[in-house]
PDB file of C-alpha atoms in Angstrom:
ATOM      1  CA  MET F1237      23.853   8.554  -1.586  1.00  0.00           C
ATOM      2  CA  GLY F1238      24.499   7.457  -5.142  1.00  0.00           C
ATOM      3  CA  TRP F1239      25.133  10.154  -7.716  1.00  0.00           C
ATOM      4  CA  ASN F1240      22.389   8.857  -9.948  1.00  0.00           C
ATOM      5  CA  SER F1241      18.712   9.666 -10.301  1.00  0.00           C
ATOM      6  CA  LEU F1242      17.505   7.070  -7.802  1.00  0.00           C
ATOM      7  CA  GLY F1243      20.073   8.083  -5.175  1.00  0.00           C
ATOM      8  CA  LEU F1244      19.244  11.770  -5.568  1.00  0.00           C
ATOM      9  CA  THR F1245      15.478  11.256  -5.411  1.00  0.00           C
ATOM     10  CA  HIS F1246      15.706   8.998  -2.362  1.00  0.00           C
ATOM     11  CA  ASP F1247      17.973  11.487  -0.603  1.00  0.00           C
ATOM     12  CA  PHE F1248      15.467  14.245  -1.407  1.00  0.00           C
ATOM     13  CA  MET F1249      12.630  12.187   0.085  1.00  0.00           C
ATOM     14  CA  ARG F1250      14.652  11.419   3.232  1.00  0.00           C
ATOM     15  CA  ARG F1251      15.203  15.143   3.764  1.00  0.00           C
ATOM     16  CA  HIS F1252      11.522  16.087   3.443  1.00  0.00           C
ATOM     17  CA  VAL F1253       9.288  13.247   4.667  1.00  0.00           C
ATOM     18  CA  GLN F1254       8.491  13.078   8.384  1.00  0.00           C
ATOM     19  CA  PRO F1255       6.847  10.475  10.634  1.00  0.00           C
ATOM     20  CA  GLY F1256       3.062  10.660  10.361  1.00  0.00           C
ATOM     21  CA  ASP F1257       3.038  12.154   6.840  1.00  0.00           C
ATOM     22  CA  LEU F1258       0.683  11.206   4.028  1.00  0.00           C
ATOM     23  CA  CYS F1259       2.590  10.334   0.841  1.00  0.00           C
ATOM     24  CA  ILE F1260       1.656   9.044  -2.603  1.00  0.00           C
ATOM     25  CA  ASP F1261       3.720   6.915  -4.951  1.00  0.00           C
ATOM     26  CA  ALA F1262       1.969   7.827  -8.207  1.00  0.00           C
ATOM     27  CA  THR F1263       3.762   5.116 -10.219  1.00  0.00           C
ATOM     28  CA  ALA F1264       4.350   2.188  -7.850  1.00  0.00           C
ATOM     29  CA  GLY F1265       6.511   0.116 -10.176  1.00  0.00           C
ATOM     30  CA  ARG F1266       8.399  -2.463  -8.107  1.00  0.00           C
ATOM     31  CA  GLY F1267       7.644  -0.659  -4.836  1.00  0.00           C
ATOM     32  CA  ARG F1268      11.019   0.798  -3.907  1.00  0.00           C
ATOM     33  CA  ASP F1269       9.742   4.369  -3.517  1.00  0.00           C
ATOM     34  CA  THR F1270       6.624   3.130  -1.709  1.00  0.00           C
ATOM     35  CA  VAL F1271       8.684   1.210   0.834  1.00  0.00           C
ATOM     36  CA  LEU F1272      11.113   4.072   1.391  1.00  0.00           C
ATOM     37  CA  LEU F1273       8.223   6.481   1.945  1.00  0.00           C
ATOM     38  CA  ALA F1274       6.551   4.021   4.346  1.00  0.00           C
ATOM     39  CA  LYS F1275       9.751   3.703   6.378  1.00  0.00           C
ATOM     40  CA  LEU F1276      10.053   7.487   6.531  1.00  0.00           C
ATOM     41  CA  THR F1277       6.429   8.086   7.542  1.00  0.00           C
ATOM     42  CA  GLY F1278       6.565   5.343  10.156  1.00  0.00           C
ATOM     43  CA  PRO F1279       3.602   3.512  11.654  1.00  0.00           C
ATOM     44  CA  ALA F1280       1.661   6.770  12.125  1.00  0.00           C
ATOM     45  CA  GLY F1281       2.006   7.642   8.431  1.00  0.00           C
ATOM     46  CA  ARG F1282       0.294   6.423   5.300  1.00  0.00           C
ATOM     47  CA  VAL F1283       1.485   5.767   1.762  1.00  0.00           C
ATOM     48  CA  ILE F1284      -0.871   5.268  -1.166  1.00  0.00           C
ATOM     49  CA  ALA F1285       0.714   3.509  -4.162  1.00  0.00           C
ATOM     50  CA  LEU F1286      -0.921   3.757  -7.586  1.00  0.00           C
ATOM     51  CA  ASP F1287      -0.255   1.818 -10.759  1.00  0.00           C
ATOM     52  CA  ILE F1288      -2.196   0.582 -13.785  1.00  0.00           C
ATOM     53  CA  GLN F1289      -0.399  -2.763 -13.888  1.00  0.00           C
ATOM     54  CA  PRO F1290      -1.501  -5.480 -11.445  1.00  0.00           C
ATOM     55  CA  ALA F1291       2.021  -6.956 -11.547  1.00  0.00           C
ATOM     56  CA  ALA F1292       3.417  -3.664 -10.240  1.00  0.00           C
ATOM     57  CA  LEU F1293       0.953  -3.605  -7.360  1.00  0.00           C
ATOM     58  CA  GLU F1294       1.712  -7.225  -6.476  1.00  0.00           C
ATOM     59  CA  ALA F1295       5.446  -6.480  -6.467  1.00  0.00           C
ATOM     60  CA  THR F1296       4.814  -3.415  -4.283  1.00  0.00           C
ATOM     61  CA  ARG F1297       2.657  -5.402  -1.839  1.00  0.00           C
ATOM     62  CA  ALA F1298       5.269  -8.153  -1.622  1.00  0.00           C
ATOM     63  CA  LEU F1299       8.141  -5.724  -1.008  1.00  0.00           C
ATOM     64  CA  ALA F1300       6.140  -3.812   1.628  1.00  0.00           C
ATOM     65  CA  GLU F1301       5.384  -7.096   3.394  1.00  0.00           C
ATOM     66  CA  GLN F1302       8.999  -8.228   3.190  1.00  0.00           C
ATOM     67  CA  GLU F1303      10.198  -4.888   4.612  1.00  0.00           C
ATOM     68  CA  GLY F1304       7.612  -4.873   7.410  1.00  0.00           C
ATOM     69  CA  VAL F1305       5.738  -1.756   6.325  1.00  0.00           C
ATOM     70  CA  SER F1306       2.605  -3.234   4.764  1.00  0.00           C
ATOM     71  CA  GLY F1307       0.421  -1.859   7.568  1.00  0.00           C
ATOM     72  CA  GLN F1308       0.794   1.709   6.369  1.00  0.00           C
ATOM     73  CA  VAL F1309       0.794   0.995   2.615  1.00  0.00           C
ATOM     74  CA  GLU F1310      -2.374   1.020   0.519  1.00  0.00           C
ATOM     75  CA  VAL F1311      -2.129  -0.047  -3.134  1.00  0.00           C
ATOM     76  CA  ARG F1312      -4.681   0.955  -5.755  1.00  0.00           C
ATOM     77  CA  LEU F1313      -5.124  -0.133  -9.355  1.00  0.00           C
ATOM     78  CA  LEU F1314      -5.436   3.401 -10.665  1.00  0.00           C
ATOM     79  CA  GLY F1315      -3.680   5.535 -13.254  1.00  0.00           C
ATOM     80  CA  HIS F1316      -1.710   8.530 -12.014  1.00  0.00           C
ATOM     81  CA  GLN F1317      -4.062  10.834 -13.931  1.00  0.00           C
ATOM     82  CA  GLU F1318      -6.677   9.875 -11.290  1.00  0.00           C
ATOM     83  CA  ILE F1319      -4.454  10.928  -8.365  1.00  0.00           C
ATOM     84  CA  HIS F1320      -7.001  13.540  -7.286  1.00  0.00           C
ATOM     85  CA  ARG F1321      -9.271  10.666  -6.173  1.00  0.00           C
ATOM     86  CA  VAL F1322      -6.968   9.457  -3.380  1.00  0.00           C
ATOM     87  CA  ALA F1323      -6.343  12.554  -1.220  1.00  0.00           C
ATOM     88  CA  ARG F1324      -7.731  15.977  -0.425  1.00  0.00           C
ATOM     89  CA  GLU F1325      -6.078  19.156  -1.695  1.00  0.00           C
ATOM     90  CA  GLY F1326      -3.332  20.494   0.544  1.00  0.00           C
ATOM     91  CA  THR F1327      -2.830  17.278   2.567  1.00  0.00           C
ATOM     92  CA  VAL F1328       0.037  15.365   0.958  1.00  0.00           C
ATOM     93  CA  SER F1329       3.647  15.749   2.120  1.00  0.00           C
ATOM     94  CA  CYS F1330       5.390  13.938  -0.742  1.00  0.00           C
ATOM     95  CA  ILE F1331       4.388  12.596  -4.140  1.00  0.00           C
ATOM     96  CA  ALA F1332       6.790  10.400  -6.106  1.00  0.00           C
ATOM     97  CA  PHE F1333       6.674   9.777  -9.865  1.00  0.00           C
ATOM     98  CA  ASN F1334       8.892   7.585 -12.027  1.00  0.00           C
ATOM     99  CA  LEU F1335       8.038   8.120 -15.671  1.00  0.00           C
ATOM    100  CA  GLY F1336       8.734   5.439 -18.247  1.00  0.00           C
ATOM    101  CA  TRP F1337       8.010   1.734 -17.925  1.00  0.00           C
ATOM    102  CA  LEU F1338       7.861  -0.932 -15.230  1.00  0.00           C
ATOM    103  CA  PRO F1339      11.415  -2.146 -14.534  1.00  0.00           C
ATOM    104  CA  GLY F1340      11.699  -5.593 -16.070  1.00  0.00           C
ATOM    105  CA  GLY F1341       8.262  -5.191 -17.639  1.00  0.00           C
ATOM    106  CA  ASP F1342       6.883  -4.753 -21.122  1.00  0.00           C
ATOM    107  CA  HIS F1343       8.425  -1.597 -22.602  1.00  0.00           C
ATOM    108  CA  ARG F1344       5.376  -1.135 -24.813  1.00  0.00           C
ATOM    109  CA  LEU F1345       3.489  -0.156 -21.625  1.00  0.00           C
ATOM    110  CA  HIS F1346       4.791   3.184 -20.418  1.00  0.00           C
ATOM    111  CA  THR F1347       3.664   6.534 -19.112  1.00  0.00           C
ATOM    112  CA  THR F1348       2.538   9.106 -21.652  1.00  0.00           C
ATOM    113  CA  VAL F1349       2.346  12.858 -21.675  1.00  0.00           C
ATOM    114  CA  GLU F1350      -1.445  12.604 -22.066  1.00  0.00           C
ATOM    115  CA  THR F1351      -1.776  11.168 -18.540  1.00  0.00           C
ATOM    116  CA  THR F1352       1.369  12.550 -16.929  1.00  0.00           C
ATOM    117  CA  ILE F1353       0.659  16.273 -17.344  1.00  0.00           C
ATOM    118  CA  PRO F1354      -2.841  16.027 -15.783  1.00  0.00           C
ATOM    119  CA  ALA F1355      -1.366  13.922 -12.963  1.00  0.00           C
ATOM    120  CA  LEU F1356       1.312  16.515 -12.264  1.00  0.00           C
ATOM    121  CA  GLU F1357      -1.232  19.352 -12.351  1.00  0.00           C
ATOM    122  CA  GLN F1358      -3.446  17.539  -9.852  1.00  0.00           C
ATOM    123  CA  SER F1359      -0.442  16.692  -7.689  1.00  0.00           C
ATOM    124  CA  LEU F1360       0.527  20.325  -7.212  1.00  0.00           C
ATOM    125  CA  ALA F1361      -2.894  20.978  -5.700  1.00  0.00           C
ATOM    126  CA  LEU F1362      -2.619  17.939  -3.413  1.00  0.00           C
ATOM    127  CA  LEU F1363       0.670  19.061  -1.870  1.00  0.00           C
ATOM    128  CA  ARG F1364       0.461  20.701   1.545  1.00  0.00           C
ATOM    129  CA  PRO F1365       2.427  23.907   2.095  1.00  0.00           C
ATOM    130  CA  GLY F1366       6.056  22.791   2.364  1.00  0.00           C
ATOM    131  CA  GLY F1367       5.195  19.553   0.520  1.00  0.00           C
ATOM    132  CA  VAL F1368       7.402  18.109  -2.203  1.00  0.00           C
ATOM    133  CA  LEU F1369       7.149  16.200  -5.445  1.00  0.00           C
ATOM    134  CA  SER F1370       9.914  13.924  -6.710  1.00  0.00           C
ATOM    135  CA  LEU F1371       9.867  13.155 -10.414  1.00  0.00           C
ATOM    136  CA  CYS F1372      12.297  10.861 -12.205  1.00  0.00           C
ATOM    137  CA  ILE F1373      12.004  11.039 -15.984  1.00  0.00           C
ATOM    138  CA  TYR F1374      13.086   7.839 -17.728  1.00  0.00           C
ATOM    139  CA  TYR F1375      13.019   8.319 -21.479  1.00  0.00           C
ATOM    140  CA  GLY F1376      14.310   6.957 -24.763  1.00  0.00           C
ATOM    141  CA  LYS F1377      13.668   3.577 -26.350  1.00  0.00           C
ATOM    142  CA  GLU F1378       9.972   2.763 -26.808  1.00  0.00           C
ATOM    143  CA  ASN F1379       8.554   5.880 -25.170  1.00  0.00           C
ATOM    144  CA  GLY F1380      10.955   8.205 -26.942  1.00  0.00           C
ATOM    145  CA  TYR F1381      11.606  11.783 -25.974  1.00  0.00           C
ATOM    146  CA  ARG F1382       8.143  13.265 -26.416  1.00  0.00           C
ATOM    147  CA  GLU F1383       7.069  12.806 -22.790  1.00  0.00           C
ATOM    148  CA  ARG F1384      10.401  14.117 -21.472  1.00  0.00           C
ATOM    149  CA  ASP F1385      10.273  17.220 -23.657  1.00  0.00           C
ATOM    150  CA  ARG F1386       6.624  18.035 -22.915  1.00  0.00           C
ATOM    151  CA  VAL F1387       7.064  17.516 -19.161  1.00  0.00           C
ATOM    152  CA  LEU F1388      10.145  19.756 -19.082  1.00  0.00           C
ATOM    153  CA  GLU F1389       8.205  22.377 -21.049  1.00  0.00           C
ATOM    154  CA  TRP F1390       5.284  22.116 -18.599  1.00  0.00           C
ATOM    155  CA  LEU F1391       7.644  22.412 -15.601  1.00  0.00           C
ATOM    156  CA  ALA F1392       9.012  25.691 -16.960  1.00  0.00           C
ATOM    157  CA  GLY F1393       5.506  27.148 -16.693  1.00  0.00           C
ATOM    158  CA  VAL F1394       4.842  26.148 -13.066  1.00  0.00           C
ATOM    159  CA  ASP F1395       4.016  29.231 -10.958  1.00  0.00           C
ATOM    160  CA  SER F1396       7.321  30.313  -9.388  1.00  0.00           C
ATOM    161  CA  ARG F1397       5.511  32.253  -6.649  1.00  0.00           C
ATOM    162  CA  ALA F1398       3.989  29.043  -5.309  1.00  0.00           C
ATOM    163  CA  TYR F1399       6.526  26.344  -6.272  1.00  0.00           C
ATOM    164  CA  SER F1400      10.249  25.938  -6.798  1.00  0.00           C
ATOM    165  CA  VAL F1401      11.247  23.506  -9.560  1.00  0.00           C
ATOM    166  CA  ILE F1402      14.729  21.989  -9.697  1.00  0.00           C
ATOM    167  CA  ALA F1403      15.710  19.819 -12.681  1.00  0.00           C
ATOM    168  CA  ILE F1404      19.033  17.975 -12.758  1.00  0.00           C
ATOM    169  CA  GLY F1405      20.765  16.582 -15.835  1.00  0.00           C
ATOM    170  CA  PHE F1406      23.787  14.372 -16.426  1.00  0.00           C
ATOM    171  CA  PRO F1407      25.320  15.823 -19.607  1.00  0.00           C
ATOM    172  CA  ASN F1408      28.422  13.593 -19.493  1.00  0.00           C
ATOM    173  CA  ARG F1409      26.507  10.290 -19.215  1.00  0.00           C
ATOM    174  CA  LYS F1410      25.506   8.258 -22.236  1.00  0.00           C
ATOM    175  CA  ASN F1411      22.386   6.250 -23.054  1.00  0.00           C
ATOM    176  CA  ASP F1412      19.643   8.630 -21.954  1.00  0.00           C
ATOM    177  CA  PRO F1413      20.241   8.798 -18.173  1.00  0.00           C
ATOM    178  CA  PRO F1414      17.053   9.469 -16.213  1.00  0.00           C
ATOM    179  CA  LEU F1415      16.467  13.058 -15.136  1.00  0.00           C
ATOM    180  CA  PRO F1416      15.560  13.812 -11.513  1.00  0.00           C
ATOM    181  CA  VAL F1417      13.235  16.763 -10.939  1.00  0.00           C
ATOM    182  CA  PHE F1418      12.126  18.167  -7.587  1.00  0.00           C
ATOM    183  CA  ILE F1419       9.206  20.471  -6.878  1.00  0.00           C
ATOM    184  CA  LEU F1420       8.811  22.220  -3.526  1.00  0.00           C
ATOM    185  CA  ARG F1421       5.549  23.932  -2.608  1.00  0.00           C
ATOM    186  CA  GLU F1422       6.222  27.218  -0.875  1.00  0.00           C
ATOM    187  CA  GLY F1423       4.802  27.956   2.548  1.00  0.00           C
TER     188      GLY F1423
END
């Protein structure tokens, strides 16, 4: 495991996702989380990958095909704020988010607090008891700190009787290192 945001989030997913699970990659990007989730859920599982950029979905499809997991991956051209449309409440084992922009893509296109907070709210309801949410907050540059700050503020208000929220920082790293956050639904 790498001691960086991606290594920590992937380790978290490996510890919580089981064969046969339903998972959602709410921000497909280049497909790395989608493929990892598909490998973890196995042929009996299902992963739904969402993104608003066709290039992200094409990259995700291609990587899933290359890695031999395309049979359990479904990609949808849909913003994460519409996540409630892809699964029933209480049925999802893991939801992955990477906030920011498409790696290697146009930095003017990025997630915003206006869509991210509703997506996170909906996601909590979708999680099954014992389900988890992995959130990696990329910030700085074009999308600034507004989304990071508002999401961290929102996380502080999540009901502690129903969910545990763990946020990790890297105070000795420069250049706005991404912040991994993990949410576990009790039960």
